[in-house]
Short mmCIF file of N, CA, C and O in Angstrom, two decimals:
data_model
loop_
_atom_site.label_atom_id
_atom_site.label_comp_id
_atom_site.label_asym_id
_atom_site.label_seq_id
_atom_site.Cartn_x
_atom_site.Cartn_y
_atom_site.Cartn_z
N MET A 46 13.44 2.59 3.52
CA MET A 46 12.14 3.17 3.27
C MET A 46 11.99 4.54 3.92
O MET A 46 11.32 5.39 3.37
N GLU A 47 12.57 4.70 5.10
CA GLU A 47 12.39 5.94 5.83
C GLU A 47 12.98 7.15 5.10
O GLU A 47 12.58 8.27 5.33
N THR A 48 13.96 6.91 4.23
CA THR A 48 14.59 8.02 3.51
C THR A 48 13.95 8.29 2.15
O THR A 48 14.34 9.22 1.46
N MET A 49 12.96 7.49 1.78
CA MET A 49 12.32 7.66 0.47
C MET A 49 11.38 8.86 0.49
O MET A 49 10.76 9.17 1.52
N SER A 50 11.27 9.53 -0.65
CA SER A 50 10.31 10.62 -0.78
C SER A 50 8.90 10.04 -0.87
O SER A 50 8.71 8.84 -1.04
N ARG A 51 7.92 10.92 -0.80
CA ARG A 51 6.53 10.49 -0.91
C ARG A 51 6.30 9.75 -2.22
O ARG A 51 5.71 8.66 -2.23
N ASN A 52 6.77 10.32 -3.33
CA ASN A 52 6.56 9.68 -4.63
C ASN A 52 7.30 8.36 -4.75
O ASN A 52 6.78 7.41 -5.33
N GLU A 53 8.51 8.30 -4.24
CA GLU A 53 9.28 7.05 -4.30
C GLU A 53 8.59 5.95 -3.50
O GLU A 53 8.47 4.82 -3.98
N LEU A 54 8.12 6.29 -2.32
CA LEU A 54 7.47 5.30 -1.48
C LEU A 54 6.13 4.87 -2.07
O LEU A 54 5.80 3.68 -2.10
N LEU A 55 5.38 5.82 -2.58
CA LEU A 55 4.10 5.50 -3.21
C LEU A 55 4.31 4.60 -4.44
O LEU A 55 3.57 3.64 -4.65
N CYS A 56 5.33 4.88 -5.21
CA CYS A 56 5.65 4.07 -6.37
C CYS A 56 6.02 2.65 -5.94
O CYS A 56 5.57 1.67 -6.54
N ALA A 57 6.83 2.52 -4.90
CA ALA A 57 7.22 1.20 -4.39
C ALA A 57 6.01 0.43 -3.88
O ALA A 57 5.88 -0.78 -4.10
N ILE A 58 5.10 1.11 -3.20
CA ILE A 58 3.87 0.48 -2.71
C ILE A 58 3.05 -0.03 -3.88
O ILE A 58 2.54 -1.16 -3.86
N ARG A 59 2.93 0.76 -4.92
CA ARG A 59 2.17 0.34 -6.10
C ARG A 59 2.80 -0.87 -6.77
O ARG A 59 2.09 -1.77 -7.24
N GLN A 60 4.11 -0.91 -6.80
CA GLN A 60 4.79 -2.05 -7.41
C GLN A 60 4.54 -3.33 -6.63
O GLN A 60 4.24 -4.38 -7.21
N VAL A 61 4.68 -3.26 -5.32
CA VAL A 61 4.44 -4.44 -4.49
C VAL A 61 2.96 -4.84 -4.55
O VAL A 61 2.63 -6.02 -4.59
N ASN A 62 2.08 -3.86 -4.61
CA ASN A 62 0.65 -4.13 -4.73
C ASN A 62 0.36 -4.90 -6.03
O ASN A 62 -0.45 -5.83 -6.03
N PHE A 63 1.02 -4.53 -7.11
CA PHE A 63 0.86 -5.23 -8.38
C PHE A 63 1.29 -6.69 -8.25
O PHE A 63 0.60 -7.61 -8.71
N VAL A 64 2.44 -6.92 -7.60
CA VAL A 64 2.93 -8.28 -7.38
C VAL A 64 1.91 -9.08 -6.57
O VAL A 64 1.61 -10.24 -6.88
N LEU A 65 1.35 -8.46 -5.53
CA LEU A 65 0.36 -9.15 -4.70
C LEU A 65 -0.87 -9.55 -5.50
O LEU A 65 -1.37 -10.66 -5.37
N TYR A 66 -1.37 -8.64 -6.34
CA TYR A 66 -2.53 -8.97 -7.17
C TYR A 66 -2.21 -10.11 -8.13
O TYR A 66 -3.03 -10.99 -8.36
N ASP A 67 -1.02 -10.08 -8.69
CA ASP A 67 -0.61 -11.14 -9.59
C ASP A 67 -0.53 -12.48 -8.86
O ASP A 67 -0.98 -13.51 -9.37
N LEU A 68 0.01 -12.46 -7.65
CA LEU A 68 0.08 -13.67 -6.85
C LEU A 68 -1.31 -14.18 -6.46
O LEU A 68 -1.55 -15.39 -6.41
N VAL A 69 -2.23 -13.27 -6.19
CA VAL A 69 -3.61 -13.67 -5.88
C VAL A 69 -4.21 -14.42 -7.07
O VAL A 69 -4.84 -15.47 -6.91
N LEU A 70 -4.01 -13.89 -8.26
CA LEU A 70 -4.53 -14.56 -9.46
C LEU A 70 -3.91 -15.95 -9.61
O LEU A 70 -4.59 -16.91 -9.95
N TYR A 71 -2.62 -16.05 -9.36
CA TYR A 71 -1.94 -17.33 -9.44
C TYR A 71 -2.50 -18.30 -8.40
O TYR A 71 -2.81 -19.46 -8.71
N LEU A 72 -2.62 -17.83 -7.17
CA LEU A 72 -3.10 -18.70 -6.10
C LEU A 72 -4.57 -19.10 -6.28
O LEU A 72 -4.99 -20.17 -5.81
N ASP A 73 -5.34 -18.27 -6.98
CA ASP A 73 -6.73 -18.65 -7.29
C ASP A 73 -6.77 -19.92 -8.14
O ASP A 73 -7.71 -20.70 -8.04
N THR A 74 -5.77 -20.10 -8.97
CA THR A 74 -5.74 -21.28 -9.85
C THR A 74 -4.79 -22.36 -9.36
O THR A 74 -4.79 -23.47 -9.88
N HIS A 75 -3.96 -22.04 -8.37
CA HIS A 75 -3.01 -23.00 -7.80
C HIS A 75 -3.05 -22.91 -6.27
O HIS A 75 -2.05 -22.57 -5.63
N PRO A 76 -4.19 -23.21 -5.66
CA PRO A 76 -4.34 -22.98 -4.21
C PRO A 76 -3.45 -23.84 -3.32
O PRO A 76 -3.25 -23.49 -2.16
N ASP A 77 -2.90 -24.91 -3.85
CA ASP A 77 -2.05 -25.79 -3.04
C ASP A 77 -0.57 -25.52 -3.22
O ASP A 77 0.26 -26.27 -2.70
N CYS A 78 -0.21 -24.47 -3.93
CA CYS A 78 1.20 -24.17 -4.20
C CYS A 78 1.82 -23.51 -2.96
O CYS A 78 1.58 -22.33 -2.68
N ALA A 79 2.62 -24.26 -2.25
CA ALA A 79 3.25 -23.75 -1.02
C ALA A 79 4.21 -22.62 -1.32
O ALA A 79 4.30 -21.64 -0.57
N CYS A 80 4.94 -22.73 -2.42
CA CYS A 80 5.90 -21.69 -2.79
C CYS A 80 5.17 -20.38 -3.11
O CYS A 80 5.58 -19.31 -2.69
N GLY A 81 4.08 -20.47 -3.86
CA GLY A 81 3.30 -19.28 -4.20
C GLY A 81 2.71 -18.63 -2.97
O GLY A 81 2.74 -17.40 -2.82
N LEU A 82 2.22 -19.44 -2.05
CA LEU A 82 1.64 -18.91 -0.81
C LEU A 82 2.70 -18.26 0.07
O LEU A 82 2.49 -17.18 0.63
N SER A 83 3.86 -18.90 0.14
CA SER A 83 4.97 -18.34 0.91
C SER A 83 5.41 -17.00 0.32
O SER A 83 5.64 -16.03 1.05
N THR A 84 5.51 -16.94 -0.99
CA THR A 84 5.89 -15.70 -1.68
C THR A 84 4.86 -14.61 -1.43
O THR A 84 5.21 -13.45 -1.17
N TYR A 85 3.58 -14.97 -1.47
CA TYR A 85 2.52 -14.02 -1.19
C TYR A 85 2.68 -13.42 0.20
O TYR A 85 2.59 -12.21 0.38
N HIS A 86 2.92 -14.28 1.19
CA HIS A 86 3.06 -13.79 2.57
C HIS A 86 4.29 -12.89 2.74
O HIS A 86 4.24 -11.90 3.48
N GLU A 87 5.36 -13.19 2.04
CA GLU A 87 6.56 -12.33 2.10
C GLU A 87 6.25 -10.94 1.55
O GLU A 87 6.60 -9.93 2.17
N TYR A 88 5.59 -10.90 0.39
CA TYR A 88 5.25 -9.60 -0.20
C TYR A 88 4.19 -8.88 0.63
O TYR A 88 4.21 -7.64 0.71
N GLN A 89 3.29 -9.61 1.25
CA GLN A 89 2.27 -8.98 2.10
C GLN A 89 2.92 -8.29 3.29
O GLN A 89 2.55 -7.18 3.65
N LYS A 90 3.92 -8.93 3.89
CA LYS A 90 4.64 -8.30 5.01
C LYS A 90 5.36 -7.03 4.54
O LYS A 90 5.33 -6.01 5.23
N GLU A 91 6.01 -7.10 3.39
CA GLU A 91 6.70 -5.93 2.85
C GLU A 91 5.72 -4.80 2.55
O GLU A 91 5.97 -3.64 2.85
N TYR A 92 4.58 -5.15 1.98
CA TYR A 92 3.53 -4.18 1.67
C TYR A 92 3.04 -3.50 2.95
O TYR A 92 2.92 -2.28 3.00
N ASP A 93 2.78 -4.29 3.98
CA ASP A 93 2.31 -3.73 5.25
C ASP A 93 3.34 -2.77 5.85
O ASP A 93 2.98 -1.71 6.36
N LYS A 94 4.63 -3.13 5.78
CA LYS A 94 5.69 -2.24 6.27
C LYS A 94 5.71 -0.93 5.50
O LYS A 94 5.84 0.15 6.08
N MET A 95 5.60 -1.02 4.18
CA MET A 95 5.63 0.18 3.33
C MET A 95 4.44 1.09 3.62
O MET A 95 4.59 2.31 3.72
N VAL A 96 3.26 0.51 3.73
CA VAL A 96 2.06 1.30 4.01
C VAL A 96 2.18 1.95 5.38
O VAL A 96 1.87 3.14 5.54
N HIS A 97 2.66 1.21 6.36
CA HIS A 97 2.85 1.77 7.70
C HIS A 97 3.83 2.94 7.66
O HIS A 97 3.58 4.00 8.26
N CYS A 98 4.92 2.77 6.96
CA CYS A 98 5.92 3.83 6.82
C CYS A 98 5.31 5.06 6.14
O CYS A 98 5.48 6.18 6.59
N TYR A 99 4.58 4.83 5.04
CA TYR A 99 3.96 5.93 4.31
C TYR A 99 2.99 6.69 5.21
O TYR A 99 3.01 7.92 5.28
N GLU A 100 2.14 5.96 5.91
CA GLU A 100 1.13 6.61 6.74
C GLU A 100 1.75 7.36 7.92
O GLU A 100 1.22 8.40 8.33
N ASN A 101 2.84 6.86 8.46
CA ASN A 101 3.53 7.58 9.54
C ASN A 101 4.14 8.88 9.04
O ASN A 101 4.17 9.87 9.78
N LYS A 102 4.64 8.88 7.82
CA LYS A 102 5.30 10.07 7.28
C LYS A 102 4.33 11.05 6.63
O LYS A 102 4.51 12.26 6.74
N PHE A 103 3.32 10.52 5.90
CA PHE A 103 2.52 11.39 5.03
C PHE A 103 1.02 11.37 5.29
O PHE A 103 0.27 12.06 4.63
N GLY A 104 0.56 10.56 6.22
CA GLY A 104 -0.87 10.49 6.49
C GLY A 104 -1.50 9.26 5.86
O GLY A 104 -0.82 8.45 5.23
N PRO A 105 -2.81 9.12 6.04
CA PRO A 105 -3.49 7.91 5.60
C PRO A 105 -3.37 7.67 4.09
O PRO A 105 -3.50 8.59 3.30
N LEU A 106 -3.13 6.43 3.75
CA LEU A 106 -3.07 6.03 2.35
C LEU A 106 -4.45 5.57 1.88
O LEU A 106 -4.80 5.68 0.71
N TYR A 107 -5.24 5.07 2.81
CA TYR A 107 -6.59 4.59 2.52
C TYR A 107 -7.56 5.25 3.50
O TYR A 107 -7.19 5.56 4.63
N SER A 108 -8.79 5.42 3.07
CA SER A 108 -9.78 6.06 3.95
C SER A 108 -10.00 5.26 5.23
O SER A 108 -10.26 5.84 6.28
N PHE A 109 -9.88 3.94 5.18
CA PHE A 109 -10.10 3.15 6.39
C PHE A 109 -8.90 3.20 7.33
O PHE A 109 -8.92 2.60 8.39
N SER A 110 -7.85 3.95 6.96
CA SER A 110 -6.70 4.12 7.84
C SER A 110 -6.79 5.37 8.71
O SER A 110 -5.94 5.59 9.56
N VAL A 111 -7.82 6.17 8.51
CA VAL A 111 -7.99 7.40 9.27
C VAL A 111 -8.21 7.06 10.74
O VAL A 111 -9.04 6.23 11.08
N GLU A 112 -7.42 7.70 11.61
CA GLU A 112 -7.52 7.43 13.04
C GLU A 112 -7.99 8.62 13.85
O GLU A 112 -8.19 8.52 15.04
N ASN A 113 -8.14 9.77 13.22
CA ASN A 113 -8.58 10.97 13.92
C ASN A 113 -10.01 10.77 14.40
O ASN A 113 -10.92 10.55 13.61
N LYS A 114 -10.21 10.85 15.71
CA LYS A 114 -11.54 10.61 16.29
C LYS A 114 -12.42 11.87 16.28
O LYS A 114 -13.62 11.78 16.45
N ASN A 115 -11.81 13.04 16.07
CA ASN A 115 -12.55 14.29 16.16
C ASN A 115 -12.96 14.87 14.81
O ASN A 115 -13.81 15.73 14.75
N ARG A 116 -12.31 14.44 13.75
CA ARG A 116 -12.56 15.05 12.45
C ARG A 116 -12.19 14.08 11.35
O ARG A 116 -11.21 13.36 11.43
N TRP A 117 -12.96 14.06 10.28
CA TRP A 117 -12.67 13.24 9.11
C TRP A 117 -11.63 13.97 8.28
O TRP A 117 -11.92 14.84 7.48
N ASP A 118 -10.34 13.63 8.49
CA ASP A 118 -9.25 14.37 7.85
C ASP A 118 -8.73 13.71 6.57
O ASP A 118 -7.72 14.13 6.02
N TRP A 119 -9.43 12.72 6.10
CA TRP A 119 -9.03 12.02 4.87
C TRP A 119 -8.94 12.99 3.68
O TRP A 119 -8.13 12.83 2.79
N THR A 120 -9.74 14.03 3.66
CA THR A 120 -9.79 14.94 2.52
C THR A 120 -8.88 16.15 2.67
O THR A 120 -8.88 17.03 1.82
N ASP A 121 -8.07 16.22 3.72
CA ASP A 121 -7.21 17.38 3.95
C ASP A 121 -6.10 17.52 2.91
O ASP A 121 -5.72 18.61 2.54
N GLU A 122 -5.54 16.44 2.47
CA GLU A 122 -4.43 16.44 1.52
C GLU A 122 -4.95 15.91 0.18
O GLU A 122 -6.02 15.31 0.13
N PRO A 123 -4.16 16.07 -0.87
CA PRO A 123 -4.57 15.37 -2.11
C PRO A 123 -4.61 13.87 -1.84
O PRO A 123 -3.81 13.34 -1.07
N TRP A 124 -5.56 13.19 -2.42
CA TRP A 124 -5.66 11.75 -2.24
C TRP A 124 -4.48 11.07 -2.91
O TRP A 124 -3.89 11.60 -3.86
N PRO A 125 -4.09 9.88 -2.41
CA PRO A 125 -2.89 9.22 -2.95
C PRO A 125 -2.90 9.07 -4.46
O PRO A 125 -1.87 9.21 -5.10
N TRP A 126 -4.01 8.82 -5.06
CA TRP A 126 -4.06 8.65 -6.52
C TRP A 126 -3.98 9.98 -7.27
O TRP A 126 -3.80 10.00 -8.46
N GLN A 127 -4.06 11.10 -6.56
CA GLN A 127 -3.90 12.41 -7.17
C GLN A 127 -2.44 12.88 -7.16
O GLN A 127 -2.13 13.93 -7.67
N LYS A 128 -1.58 12.09 -6.54
CA LYS A 128 -0.17 12.44 -6.44
C LYS A 128 0.58 11.76 -7.58
O LYS A 128 0.24 10.67 -8.01
N GLU A 129 1.59 12.42 -8.05
CA GLU A 129 2.39 11.89 -9.15
C GLU A 129 3.25 10.73 -8.70
O GLU A 129 3.75 10.71 -7.60
N CYS A 130 3.43 9.79 -9.59
CA CYS A 130 4.36 8.67 -9.36
C CYS A 130 5.17 8.49 -10.63
O CYS A 130 4.61 8.35 -11.71
N ASP A 131 6.47 8.55 -10.50
CA ASP A 131 7.34 8.45 -11.67
C ASP A 131 7.79 7.01 -11.89
O ASP A 131 8.96 6.72 -12.05
N CYS A 132 6.83 6.08 -11.88
CA CYS A 132 7.16 4.67 -12.07
C CYS A 132 7.44 4.39 -13.54
O CYS A 132 6.81 4.91 -14.39
#
């Protein structure tokens, strides 16, 4: 992950995010499925790692990730959805 470009990492985050949403829909209808829940937690850990990596390299991915106490710097760069992704 550390060697990925901004677009590559953002694309990978979007892909894992899609899987997580799909798993949420599945678990909504199959709440007792241990395999589905285990898979969800695996992808959630991967997603958290990717987001952490992205934010360390390129800044906040979400507005609630802003940590600057002196200035609201969320608007300094193009927002993540304004960046190209070649998925």
